[in-house]
């Protein structure tokens, strides 16, 4: 069955009605899912297997039959482990239908049809009794329902229900317990993902400081977890203010309560500084003794973790509501609050605490300033990137004249403010907006800087811009970062070009456009680890999971042409195998052409290594000799290690050799490519041959 789905095209800005296969969401879910990554996570798999074996043997030693409940069976892996370990029967519950179907096939293929019953239901719908899904309650509870924040995928309510209705009292649980750890740090880098720092502008009439509105200063932000590969954060980017402490733990073998609660620990700062960030991770003990432990601890806590790569579980960065000075040795209290699905933190000074002995009730963070709704964390980082701001200031100074009439097209940008100050406050500035959410944020922002009468905010789509919006003036300088919140892939910000085309009739004949052009760059890379997320598994701990591999491959091919996917490469080390190459240019001084832009060529491979894929990014040429890169910043050494713009996601196109896991018979010396930018649809199609 086909259905029509409306969506705004991120590049062209037009509304499109796409005929979507009803399976579209399924395929997206599977193709982009973390199943492959989990199956590749050897450390996790080995420890689950050990824990399951130990639990089965404890039950057998008691002379009982081992009846397993595996909630969220996915491929059926943990149930197959239990059956191999001697479990008498397993109930494997999986809510996601395509996965439940795959589990049935995989279980059958591995010869466990008589031992494992796959039930395609949410665990809270499962019935127990002679006519129920389960004949009786289980005495071993096995699950893997954890995300980076531990509870974000609903583990707590699922456990709470399972203990009430699906397992026996005193059951064994694998994992047996989870523990959440925290460490207080100061980090300008991480803090810059949550607050907007003042921007200093050297204008002709003295230094100007752009400040953020008080609503933004005091805003607690959003509750969504900030999960990152903390092992990629160099130690010079943060200062440790406390030891690692246990925040809370959950015993999965006993009844679990999911209702909102809070936990408090006392911390004695090991250093004076500004408490800004709580870093957090967890570990799971697979058995009661704690001998089988699987930990997400970062490299400075456990030196071997740098080699233990996984993407389905990372580490969390929590922003305290406000930065709080702490003194070495002067105790503070850290409170973790949680509801069923998320955790947030607050810090109290010990003295204030004594005065107010009543339990601290900290509300879940709700963004009041709208900035945290409009800008994600990398965008905050980008706006706080002084080096980047300097490039824009230099370029604006080159292009602005005192009689300039300036129009800015970008989402929630500081460019109009910069233009206003740099143009000696003579420049007439307009700012084009599309959504009221953005409108009110920008208004607050201009107001905080006393600019609400100086910069006119226009709330209209570019194609609906009229001369009266512009007070019958023609635009002599058109600026954009460009940045749009709807962009996922680097070239989606080419929407600026489409907007520029739409407002052409309002531009002077010799208009200056900043950036004047953009170029798409490409480089062939070998990833240290990221290739795993798309690579088939074959067998996992001796179980044949090829059905899953085929399913993922089928979903990746669902769209016929494979697509590039966005990844923040500062978190995923890779080495360059070729020189970076400019492949397409987009001239913003002209309108978007009717015809497609395409290119073909080949790149030589300069270093030995596995060509896992191509990385693509955009560079913006702001003005003569001034460019900013949203991708490669530099190749740092002769080994080819790369440094990427930390505030942008780059596009990664995995080669079929990764997806098919084929070993190439001979090492290629060059990669040929064909890249086509369809100006009508805004899509970039690409093809590579090794
Ligand atoms: N157990 C597998 C897969 C883990 S992924 C492994 O370890 O490799 C978690 C799976 O649990 C997902 O497939 C998700 O769809 C499923 N799931 C999550 N909560 C569930 C619930 N309450 N009932 C049934 N399935 C659930």
XYZ file of C-alpha atoms and ligand atoms in Angstrom:
716
model
C 0.000 0.000 0.000
C 1.202 3.514 -0.789
C 0.412 6.634 1.161
C 1.143 10.280 0.434
C 3.195 12.122 3.020
C 3.828 15.842 2.965
C 7.231 17.171 3.869
C 9.136 20.378 3.388
C 12.191 19.833 1.235
C 15.122 21.022 3.378
C 17.160 22.244 0.391
C 14.588 23.832 -1.906
C 12.159 24.833 0.846
C 9.173 23.656 -1.190
C 6.405 21.447 0.142
C 6.444 18.060 -1.486
C 3.961 15.238 -1.515
C 5.850 11.998 -1.596
C 4.376 8.631 -2.282
C 5.642 6.619 0.644
C 5.527 2.877 0.870
C 3.737 1.896 4.076
C 6.935 0.123 5.076
C 8.960 3.305 4.782
C 9.177 3.896 8.528
C 10.069 0.272 9.152
C 12.901 0.421 6.675
C 14.222 3.671 8.084
C 14.045 2.212 11.558
C 15.952 -0.900 10.570
C 18.468 0.693 8.235
C 19.415 3.367 10.735
C 18.953 1.220 13.843
C 21.576 0.219 16.327
C 20.936 -3.523 15.971
C 24.098 -4.039 13.930
C 26.131 -1.991 16.367
C 24.814 -4.066 19.294
C 25.612 -7.319 17.547
C 29.154 -6.052 16.939
C 29.539 -5.127 20.617
C 31.659 -8.114 21.623
C 32.180 -6.952 25.214
C 28.422 -6.638 25.758
C 27.626 -9.968 24.111
C 30.309 -11.955 25.949
C 29.237 -10.573 29.307
C 25.541 -11.163 28.697
C 26.368 -14.761 27.772
C 28.426 -15.224 30.962
C 25.685 -13.677 33.078
C 22.968 -15.793 31.474
C 24.964 -19.014 31.935
C 25.538 -18.172 35.603
C 21.843 -17.366 36.162
C 20.670 -20.575 34.479
C 23.053 -22.676 36.548
C 21.976 -21.009 39.805
C 18.357 -21.863 39.038
C 19.264 -25.432 38.051
C 21.269 -25.869 41.242
C 18.131 -25.057 43.167
C 16.538 -27.961 41.318
C 14.109 -25.702 39.462
C 13.247 -25.573 35.801
C 14.796 -22.518 34.172
C 12.022 -20.443 32.568
C 13.344 -17.315 30.891
C 11.549 -14.072 30.033
C 13.536 -12.060 27.479
C 11.931 -8.637 27.066
C 12.902 -6.865 23.843
C 14.460 -9.870 22.197
C 15.428 -8.099 18.953
C 17.206 -10.797 16.957
C 16.475 -13.367 19.689
C 20.135 -13.331 20.691
C 19.753 -13.374 24.478
C 17.081 -16.102 24.346
C 19.336 -18.249 22.178
C 22.123 -17.746 24.692
C 19.766 -18.844 27.477
C 18.572 -21.895 25.530
C 22.182 -22.895 24.806
C 23.009 -22.449 28.467
C 20.400 -25.069 29.300
C 17.256 -23.038 29.956
C 14.131 -25.172 29.731
C 12.020 -22.596 27.971
C 12.280 -18.974 26.835
C 9.573 -16.421 26.187
C 11.062 -13.865 23.822
C 9.005 -10.663 23.706
C 9.441 -8.120 20.932
C 7.098 -5.226 20.217
C 8.535 -4.172 16.838
C 6.890 -6.445 14.273
C 9.660 -6.679 11.653
C 12.115 -7.584 14.418
C 9.752 -10.155 15.918
C 9.444 -11.723 12.448
C 13.217 -11.736 12.086
C 13.586 -13.300 15.545
C 11.246 -16.149 14.537
C 13.414 -16.855 11.478
C 16.698 -16.589 13.360
C 15.497 -18.816 16.217
C 14.351 -21.420 13.718
C 17.558 -21.260 11.687
C 19.607 -21.852 14.818
C 17.484 -24.842 15.842
C 15.753 -23.393 18.911
C 12.175 -23.594 17.680
C 11.125 -25.913 20.559
C 12.806 -23.866 23.251
C 11.964 -20.293 22.339
C 8.544 -18.761 21.785
C 8.669 -15.352 20.113
C 5.758 -13.141 21.140
C 5.133 -10.010 19.081
C 3.732 -7.806 21.832
C 4.731 -5.057 24.157
C 5.649 -6.737 27.427
C 2.824 -4.965 29.252
C 0.330 -6.752 26.968
C 1.695 -10.221 27.646
C -0.657 -12.599 29.487
C 0.224 -15.455 31.842
C -1.817 -18.625 32.467
C -2.883 -21.857 30.807
C -4.401 -19.938 27.848
C -1.986 -17.043 28.022
C 1.124 -16.098 26.082
C 3.200 -17.581 28.900
C 2.201 -20.799 30.655
C 3.639 -19.606 33.933
C 5.719 -16.796 35.380
C 9.428 -16.905 34.545
C 12.223 -17.282 37.076
C 14.934 -15.651 34.954
C 14.435 -12.124 33.610
C 16.758 -11.131 30.789
C 16.603 -7.752 29.083
C 18.643 -5.214 27.208
C 16.417 -2.160 27.238
C 19.015 0.481 28.028
C 20.053 3.607 26.244
C 22.958 5.930 26.996
C 20.901 7.503 29.785
C 20.005 3.974 31.022
C 16.282 4.638 31.421
C 15.448 6.587 28.254
C 14.011 3.587 26.430
C 11.537 2.866 29.190
C 13.413 0.161 31.109
C 11.936 1.189 34.483
C 8.202 0.913 33.687
C 8.898 -2.307 31.788
C 10.701 -3.838 34.796
C 8.045 -2.559 37.181
C 5.341 -4.306 35.180
C 7.371 -7.488 34.672
C 7.958 -7.911 38.400
C 4.269 -7.424 39.115
C 2.875 -9.743 36.470
C 5.415 -11.791 34.544
C 8.180 -13.132 36.823
C 8.311 -15.005 40.112
C 9.361 -13.392 43.361
C 13.073 -13.916 43.937
C 13.786 -14.377 40.233
C 17.252 -14.127 38.744
C 17.892 -11.091 36.575
C 20.502 -10.556 33.862
C 21.733 -7.907 34.216
C 21.414 -8.062 37.970
C 21.954 -4.369 38.649
C 22.795 -1.069 36.993
C 24.707 1.779 38.615
C 24.799 5.391 37.436
C 28.010 7.365 38.078
C 28.602 11.104 37.965
C 31.521 13.482 37.965
C 31.352 17.255 38.295
C 33.408 19.229 35.782
C 34.042 22.712 34.474
C 34.250 22.905 30.720
C 34.021 25.988 28.591
C 33.702 23.769 25.543
C 30.716 21.811 26.836
C 29.118 24.814 28.535
C 29.181 26.555 25.160
C 26.646 23.951 23.945
C 24.031 25.299 26.337
C 24.577 29.041 26.879
C 25.315 31.860 24.498
C 28.484 33.705 25.455
C 28.763 37.466 24.889
C 30.198 38.332 21.477
C 32.768 41.130 21.298
C 32.728 43.222 18.145
C 35.402 45.779 17.321
C 33.322 48.383 15.493
C 34.627 51.662 14.111
C 33.034 53.545 16.971
C 34.458 51.309 19.678
C 33.913 47.847 21.084
C 30.373 46.522 21.133
C 29.275 43.527 23.164
C 26.370 41.425 21.997
C 24.648 39.933 25.037
C 22.007 37.261 25.281
C 18.613 38.073 26.813
C 18.196 37.378 30.528
C 15.500 34.825 29.615
C 18.259 32.868 27.897
C 20.817 33.396 30.657
C 18.498 31.903 33.253
C 16.904 29.253 31.080
C 17.343 25.685 32.354
C 17.347 24.364 28.777
C 15.699 21.198 27.520
C 15.485 17.788 29.221
C 16.658 15.799 26.179
C 19.874 13.981 26.962
C 23.124 15.147 25.419
C 24.847 11.876 24.591
C 28.333 11.923 23.158
C 31.390 9.779 22.606
C 33.110 11.201 25.669
C 36.256 9.250 24.832
C 36.822 11.732 22.003
C 36.833 14.712 24.383
C 40.489 15.549 25.109
C 41.325 16.073 28.778
C 42.433 19.639 28.051
C 38.804 20.515 27.249
C 37.496 20.078 30.802
C 38.605 20.382 34.427
C 37.620 17.681 36.874
C 36.074 19.195 40.017
C 35.055 16.030 41.879
C 35.803 12.351 42.189
C 33.548 9.881 40.419
C 30.619 9.059 42.697
C 27.732 6.615 42.522
C 24.512 8.542 41.974
C 22.008 5.695 42.141
C 21.632 2.040 41.308
C 18.764 -0.248 40.371
C 18.491 -3.919 41.405
C 16.641 -5.614 38.551
C 16.039 -8.851 40.494
C 13.686 -7.059 42.917
C 10.474 -5.094 42.247
C 11.372 -1.827 40.509
C 9.573 1.488 41.003
C 9.412 3.763 38.009
C 7.651 6.733 39.667
C 9.562 10.039 39.714
C 12.112 10.314 42.480
C 15.349 12.037 43.383
C 18.721 10.978 44.765
C 21.273 13.138 46.545
C 24.998 12.768 47.102
C 27.503 14.902 48.921
C 30.545 15.932 46.927
C 33.782 17.377 48.144
C 35.305 19.331 45.262
C 38.887 18.245 44.560
C 39.512 21.610 42.926
C 37.994 25.072 42.999
C 36.230 26.129 39.852
C 32.920 26.721 38.144
C 30.597 23.740 38.384
C 28.836 23.671 35.020
C 28.531 20.124 33.814
C 27.721 16.719 35.257
C 29.291 13.945 33.225
C 27.519 10.638 33.693
C 27.683 7.017 32.584
C 26.584 3.671 33.932
C 27.690 0.111 34.281
C 25.770 -3.129 34.560
C 26.667 -6.130 36.700
C 25.518 -9.267 34.949
C 25.490 -11.294 38.175
C 24.936 -10.546 41.891
C 28.642 -10.916 42.739
C 29.570 -8.016 40.434
C 32.277 -10.133 38.794
C 30.813 -9.740 35.306
C 30.764 -6.010 34.755
C 30.116 -4.074 31.561
C 31.011 -0.401 31.915
C 30.658 2.803 29.916
C 33.322 4.552 32.022
C 35.399 7.015 29.941
C 39.123 6.702 29.323
C 40.316 8.693 32.330
C 38.351 6.423 34.659
C 39.152 3.146 32.931
C 42.128 3.208 30.624
C 40.958 0.325 28.435
C 37.658 2.002 27.501
C 39.241 3.883 24.652
C 39.484 0.532 22.856
C 35.982 -0.557 23.796
C 34.039 1.153 21.060
C 30.267 1.131 20.853
C 27.783 3.626 19.517
C 24.548 2.342 21.030
C 25.744 3.237 24.546
C 27.826 6.356 25.041
C 28.113 8.869 27.890
C 25.866 11.736 29.015
C 26.565 15.423 29.433
C 24.124 17.194 31.777
C 24.087 20.973 32.054
C 23.485 22.399 35.505
C 20.729 25.064 35.446
C 23.358 27.735 36.213
C 27.100 27.677 36.659
C 28.001 27.566 40.338
C 31.392 28.454 41.825
C 32.708 25.686 44.111
C 35.713 25.685 46.439
C 38.107 22.839 46.943
C 37.134 20.903 50.064
C 33.887 22.833 50.595
C 31.100 20.265 50.384
C 28.197 20.568 47.960
C 25.145 18.432 47.319
C 24.320 17.070 43.906
C 20.720 16.035 43.314
C 19.691 13.734 40.490
C 15.990 13.853 39.700
C 14.348 11.430 37.383
C 10.963 10.663 35.974
C 10.179 7.430 34.142
C 12.349 8.258 31.151
C 14.903 10.956 31.889
C 17.329 12.325 34.446
C 18.378 15.886 35.306
C 20.665 17.440 37.882
C 20.900 20.342 40.324
C 23.639 21.458 42.691
C 23.152 22.911 46.169
C 25.694 24.527 48.430
C 26.027 22.652 51.721
C 25.264 25.704 53.841
C 22.058 26.551 52.028
C 21.181 22.921 52.413
C 21.409 23.055 56.218
C 19.128 26.064 56.255
C 16.637 24.297 54.081
C 16.436 20.701 55.244
C 13.215 20.084 53.315
C 13.611 17.713 50.401
C 14.729 19.537 47.259
C 12.171 19.395 44.523
C 13.796 20.291 41.259
C 11.504 20.661 38.284
C 12.283 19.013 34.985
C 14.035 21.562 32.753
C 11.649 23.402 30.434
C 13.140 25.848 27.956
C 11.635 29.271 28.541
C 13.765 31.283 26.133
C 13.020 29.206 22.988
C 16.679 29.210 22.012
C 17.092 25.658 23.257
C 14.137 24.637 21.126
C 15.420 26.365 18.017
C 19.116 25.585 18.352
C 20.537 22.204 19.166
C 23.732 21.837 21.189
C 26.159 21.945 18.243
C 24.450 25.128 17.019
C 25.080 26.784 20.380
C 28.708 25.695 20.037
C 28.863 27.133 16.544
C 27.459 30.504 17.620
C 30.027 30.582 20.436
C 32.895 29.739 18.077
C 34.900 32.960 18.222
C 37.119 32.055 15.345
C 34.131 31.541 13.104
C 32.545 34.798 14.247
C 35.794 36.583 13.432
C 35.636 35.343 9.819
C 32.091 36.677 9.471
C 33.088 40.012 11.026
C 36.044 40.363 8.661
C 33.861 39.566 5.674
C 31.062 41.898 6.701
C 33.588 44.700 7.127
C 34.737 44.101 3.559
C 31.295 44.220 2.007
C 29.313 46.731 4.100
C 29.142 50.385 3.153
C 27.384 53.063 5.162
C 24.536 53.229 2.656
C 24.097 49.441 2.499
C 20.639 47.970 2.789
C 21.123 44.545 4.229
C 18.866 41.486 4.272
C 19.779 38.461 6.347
C 18.345 35.023 5.653
C 19.305 32.427 8.273
C 17.646 30.825 11.265
C 18.217 32.641 14.545
C 21.436 34.292 13.419
C 23.626 36.981 14.952
C 24.577 38.296 11.516
C 22.059 41.186 11.486
C 23.434 42.411 14.817
C 27.000 42.160 13.554
C 26.021 43.944 10.345
C 24.324 46.703 12.301
C 27.366 47.391 14.490
C 29.933 46.987 11.745
C 28.028 49.276 9.438
C 28.526 52.068 11.981
C 24.839 51.687 12.772
C 24.006 53.336 9.452
C 23.220 50.132 7.679
C 19.559 49.425 7.267
C 19.018 45.839 8.324
C 16.205 43.430 7.621
C 15.922 39.945 8.950
C 13.750 37.405 7.200
C 11.910 34.810 9.273
C 9.538 31.983 8.673
C 8.303 30.745 12.035
C 6.854 32.645 14.953
C 8.959 30.599 17.370
C 12.073 32.042 15.764
C 10.467 35.456 15.639
C 10.010 35.771 19.377
C 13.496 34.498 20.147
C 15.109 36.958 17.771
C 12.934 39.729 19.103
C 14.077 38.985 22.673
C 17.594 38.970 21.416
C 17.386 42.302 19.642
C 15.619 43.791 22.649
C 18.397 42.709 25.027
C 20.777 44.622 22.777
C 18.434 47.620 22.320
C 18.113 46.880 18.643
C 14.399 46.222 18.375
C 13.850 49.475 16.432
C 17.080 49.168 14.465
C 16.661 45.823 12.778
C 13.365 45.046 11.146
C 12.196 41.493 11.514
C 10.126 40.261 8.608
C 8.065 37.185 9.165
C 7.522 35.862 5.664
C 8.734 33.100 3.438
C 11.228 34.408 0.840
C 8.835 33.920 -2.075
C 6.236 36.032 -0.248
C 8.576 38.941 0.445
C 7.083 42.229 -0.808
C 8.560 45.706 -1.373
C 6.469 47.027 1.493
C 8.231 44.597 3.855
C 11.442 46.298 2.727
C 10.002 49.800 2.968
C 10.355 50.055 -0.829
C 14.121 49.695 -0.627
C 16.296 47.441 -2.725
C 18.726 45.112 -0.976
C 22.398 45.820 -1.682
C 23.876 43.216 0.673
C 22.296 39.805 1.145
C 23.795 37.756 3.968
C 23.323 34.280 5.407
C 25.550 32.037 7.485
C 23.863 29.991 5.994
C 22.191 27.971 8.713
C 18.713 26.474 8.829
C 17.376 24.279 11.602
C 15.766 21.959 9.050
C 19.151 20.976 7.599
C 20.367 17.472 8.292
C 22.944 16.972 5.560
C 25.582 19.605 4.750
C 24.039 20.602 1.422
C 20.590 21.220 2.915
C 21.825 24.701 3.856
C 21.851 25.406 0.116
C 18.322 26.504 0.894
C 19.994 29.887 1.174
C 20.555 29.747 -2.598
C 16.875 28.990 -3.224
C 15.798 31.783 -0.879
C 18.241 34.119 -2.642
C 16.688 33.148 -5.955
C 13.193 33.783 -4.600
C 14.033 37.330 -3.460
C 15.937 38.289 -6.644
C 13.478 41.015 -7.652
C 14.261 42.855 -4.411
C 18.022 42.921 -4.966
C 20.009 45.710 -6.586
C 21.690 44.800 -9.863
C 25.133 44.848 -8.267
C 24.073 43.146 -5.018
C 26.784 41.630 -2.823
C 25.927 38.153 -1.585
C 27.696 36.810 1.494
C 28.672 34.006 1.267
C 29.385 34.597 -2.395
C 29.591 30.876 -3.084
C 29.797 27.443 -1.538
C 31.673 24.350 -2.551
C 31.135 20.691 -1.842
C 34.261 18.813 -0.811
C 34.921 15.115 -0.627
C 37.567 12.824 0.805
C 37.991 9.049 1.010
C 38.489 7.793 4.554
C 39.150 4.773 6.707
C 37.158 4.872 9.942
C 38.603 3.588 13.152
C 35.207 2.228 14.271
C 32.245 3.886 12.624
C 32.230 1.351 9.764
C 30.826 -1.211 12.229
C 27.384 0.383 12.311
C 26.792 -0.611 8.662
C 28.808 -3.780 8.486
C 27.105 -7.194 8.557
C 27.743 -9.503 11.453
C 27.313 -13.041 10.106
C 27.515 -14.844 13.411
C 27.334 -13.419 16.906
C 28.699 -15.516 19.791
C 28.226 -18.578 17.589
C 24.640 -17.792 16.568
C 23.775 -17.244 12.937
C 22.264 -13.761 12.644
C 22.599 -13.377 8.895
C 18.836 -12.910 8.589
C 19.342 -9.617 10.414
C 22.205 -8.625 8.111
C 20.019 -9.305 5.081
C 17.191 -7.322 6.564
C 19.409 -4.290 7.180
C 20.879 -4.556 3.690
C 17.419 -4.753 2.201
C 16.340 -1.662 4.130
C 19.452 0.241 3.097
C 18.633 -0.574 -0.522
C 14.992 0.250 -0.090
C 15.402 3.707 -1.581
C 17.260 2.188 -4.511
C 20.043 4.694 -4.453
C 21.913 4.569 -1.208
C 22.064 7.798 0.668
C 24.727 9.663 2.545
C 24.059 9.946 6.261
C 24.960 12.721 8.687
C 27.535 12.022 11.428
C 29.461 14.403 13.704
C 32.915 13.178 12.771
C 34.767 14.788 15.667
C 33.254 11.892 17.631
C 34.290 9.232 15.100
C 38.004 9.158 14.302
C 39.052 8.392 10.779
C 42.094 8.797 8.618
C 42.152 10.314 5.193
C 43.191 8.023 2.378
C 43.011 10.693 -0.315
C 43.528 14.410 -0.531
C 40.361 16.423 0.025
C 38.829 17.336 -3.292
C 36.462 20.107 -4.284
C 33.731 18.459 -6.343
C 30.963 21.026 -6.952
C 30.579 24.786 -6.566
C 27.421 26.797 -6.084
C 27.541 30.459 -7.077
C 25.204 32.418 -4.835
C 25.810 35.579 -6.862
C 23.658 33.969 -9.538
C 20.251 32.365 -9.201
C 19.829 28.579 -8.974
C 20.188 27.267 -12.530
C 17.489 25.199 -14.226
C 19.902 22.428 -15.162
C 21.556 19.930 -12.812
C 25.126 20.373 -11.660
C 27.207 17.284 -12.064
C 30.760 16.156 -11.945
C 32.807 13.032 -12.492
C 36.365 12.221 -11.705
C 38.709 10.107 -9.704
C 40.759 10.569 -6.562
C 44.043 8.845 -5.930
C 44.492 6.914 -2.726
C 47.654 8.156 -1.072
C 47.683 6.024 2.049
C 47.231 2.341 2.745
C 43.970 1.487 4.442
C 40.435 0.238 3.952
C 38.326 2.636 1.931
C 35.217 2.601 4.090
C 33.545 5.527 2.480
C 33.566 9.115 1.340
C 33.033 12.066 3.641
C 31.411 15.163 2.146
C 31.090 18.660 3.554
C 30.468 22.244 2.495
C 32.798 25.204 2.543
C 31.414 28.715 2.379
C 33.360 31.427 0.642
C 32.225 34.469 2.572
C 34.189 37.086 0.687
C 37.428 37.195 -1.250
C 40.010 35.028 0.588
C 37.720 34.300 3.556
C 36.208 30.831 3.807
C 34.748 28.694 6.555
C 34.678 24.916 6.463
C 31.840 22.890 7.956
C 33.930 19.762 7.575
C 37.650 19.124 7.443
C 39.720 21.621 9.423
C 43.038 19.916 8.893
C 44.834 16.636 8.438
C 46.829 16.630 11.640
C 49.710 14.267 10.883
C 51.369 12.088 8.281
C 49.198 9.151 9.370
C 46.239 11.055 7.955
C 44.299 11.643 11.180
C 41.652 14.270 10.574
C 40.361 17.176 12.549
C 36.714 18.026 11.852
C 34.568 21.042 12.573
C 33.094 20.089 15.964
C 29.863 22.043 15.458
C 28.658 20.408 12.255
C 27.666 17.010 11.040
C 29.405 15.795 7.928
C 27.877 13.503 5.299
C 29.179 9.942 5.217
C 28.611 7.710 2.220
C 29.528 4.128 3.086
C 30.899 2.103 0.189
C 29.161 -1.149 -0.641
C 32.312 -3.032 0.370
C 31.430 -2.133 3.975
C 27.747 -2.933 3.640
C 28.430 -6.235 1.852
C 31.487 -6.907 4.036
C 33.379 -7.999 0.935
C 37.141 -8.085 0.962
C 38.464 -6.450 -2.142
C 40.699 -8.736 -4.176
C 43.227 -6.014 -4.777
C 43.798 -2.751 -2.987
C 42.433 0.050 -5.144
C 44.748 2.921 -6.005
C 41.972 5.308 -6.950
C 38.268 5.839 -6.444
C 36.106 7.141 -9.257
C 33.032 9.172 -8.499
C 30.006 10.702 -10.153
C 28.059 13.321 -8.239
C 24.917 15.043 -9.401
C 23.057 17.918 -7.786
C 19.526 18.006 -9.069
C 18.584 21.680 -8.788
C 14.848 20.888 -9.083
C 14.728 18.492 -6.124
C 17.770 19.734 -4.207
C 19.000 16.130 -3.943
C 22.582 15.056 -4.389
C 22.997 11.621 -5.938
C 26.373 9.955 -5.879
C 28.090 6.878 -7.088
C 31.565 5.625 -6.231
C 33.659 2.820 -7.676
C 36.725 1.331 -6.056
N 17.826 -8.230 23.115
C 18.429 -7.848 21.860
C 17.882 -6.543 21.331
C 17.947 -5.370 22.264
S 17.298 -3.891 21.575
C 19.923 -7.803 22.022
O 20.375 -7.695 23.148
O 20.659 -7.879 21.041
C 15.837 -3.659 22.486
C 14.597 -4.224 21.812
O 13.561 -4.214 22.765
C 14.070 -3.445 20.645
O 13.930 -4.332 19.575
C 12.711 -2.889 21.091
O 11.769 -2.894 20.037
C 12.310 -3.882 22.149
N 11.477 -3.419 23.283
C 11.726 -2.379 24.101
N 10.840 -2.330 25.115
C 10.002 -3.377 24.945
C 8.891 -3.880 25.690
N 8.502 -3.289 26.814
N 8.246 -4.959 25.218
C 8.670 -5.578 24.086
N 9.728 -5.154 23.349
C 10.393 -4.080 23.779
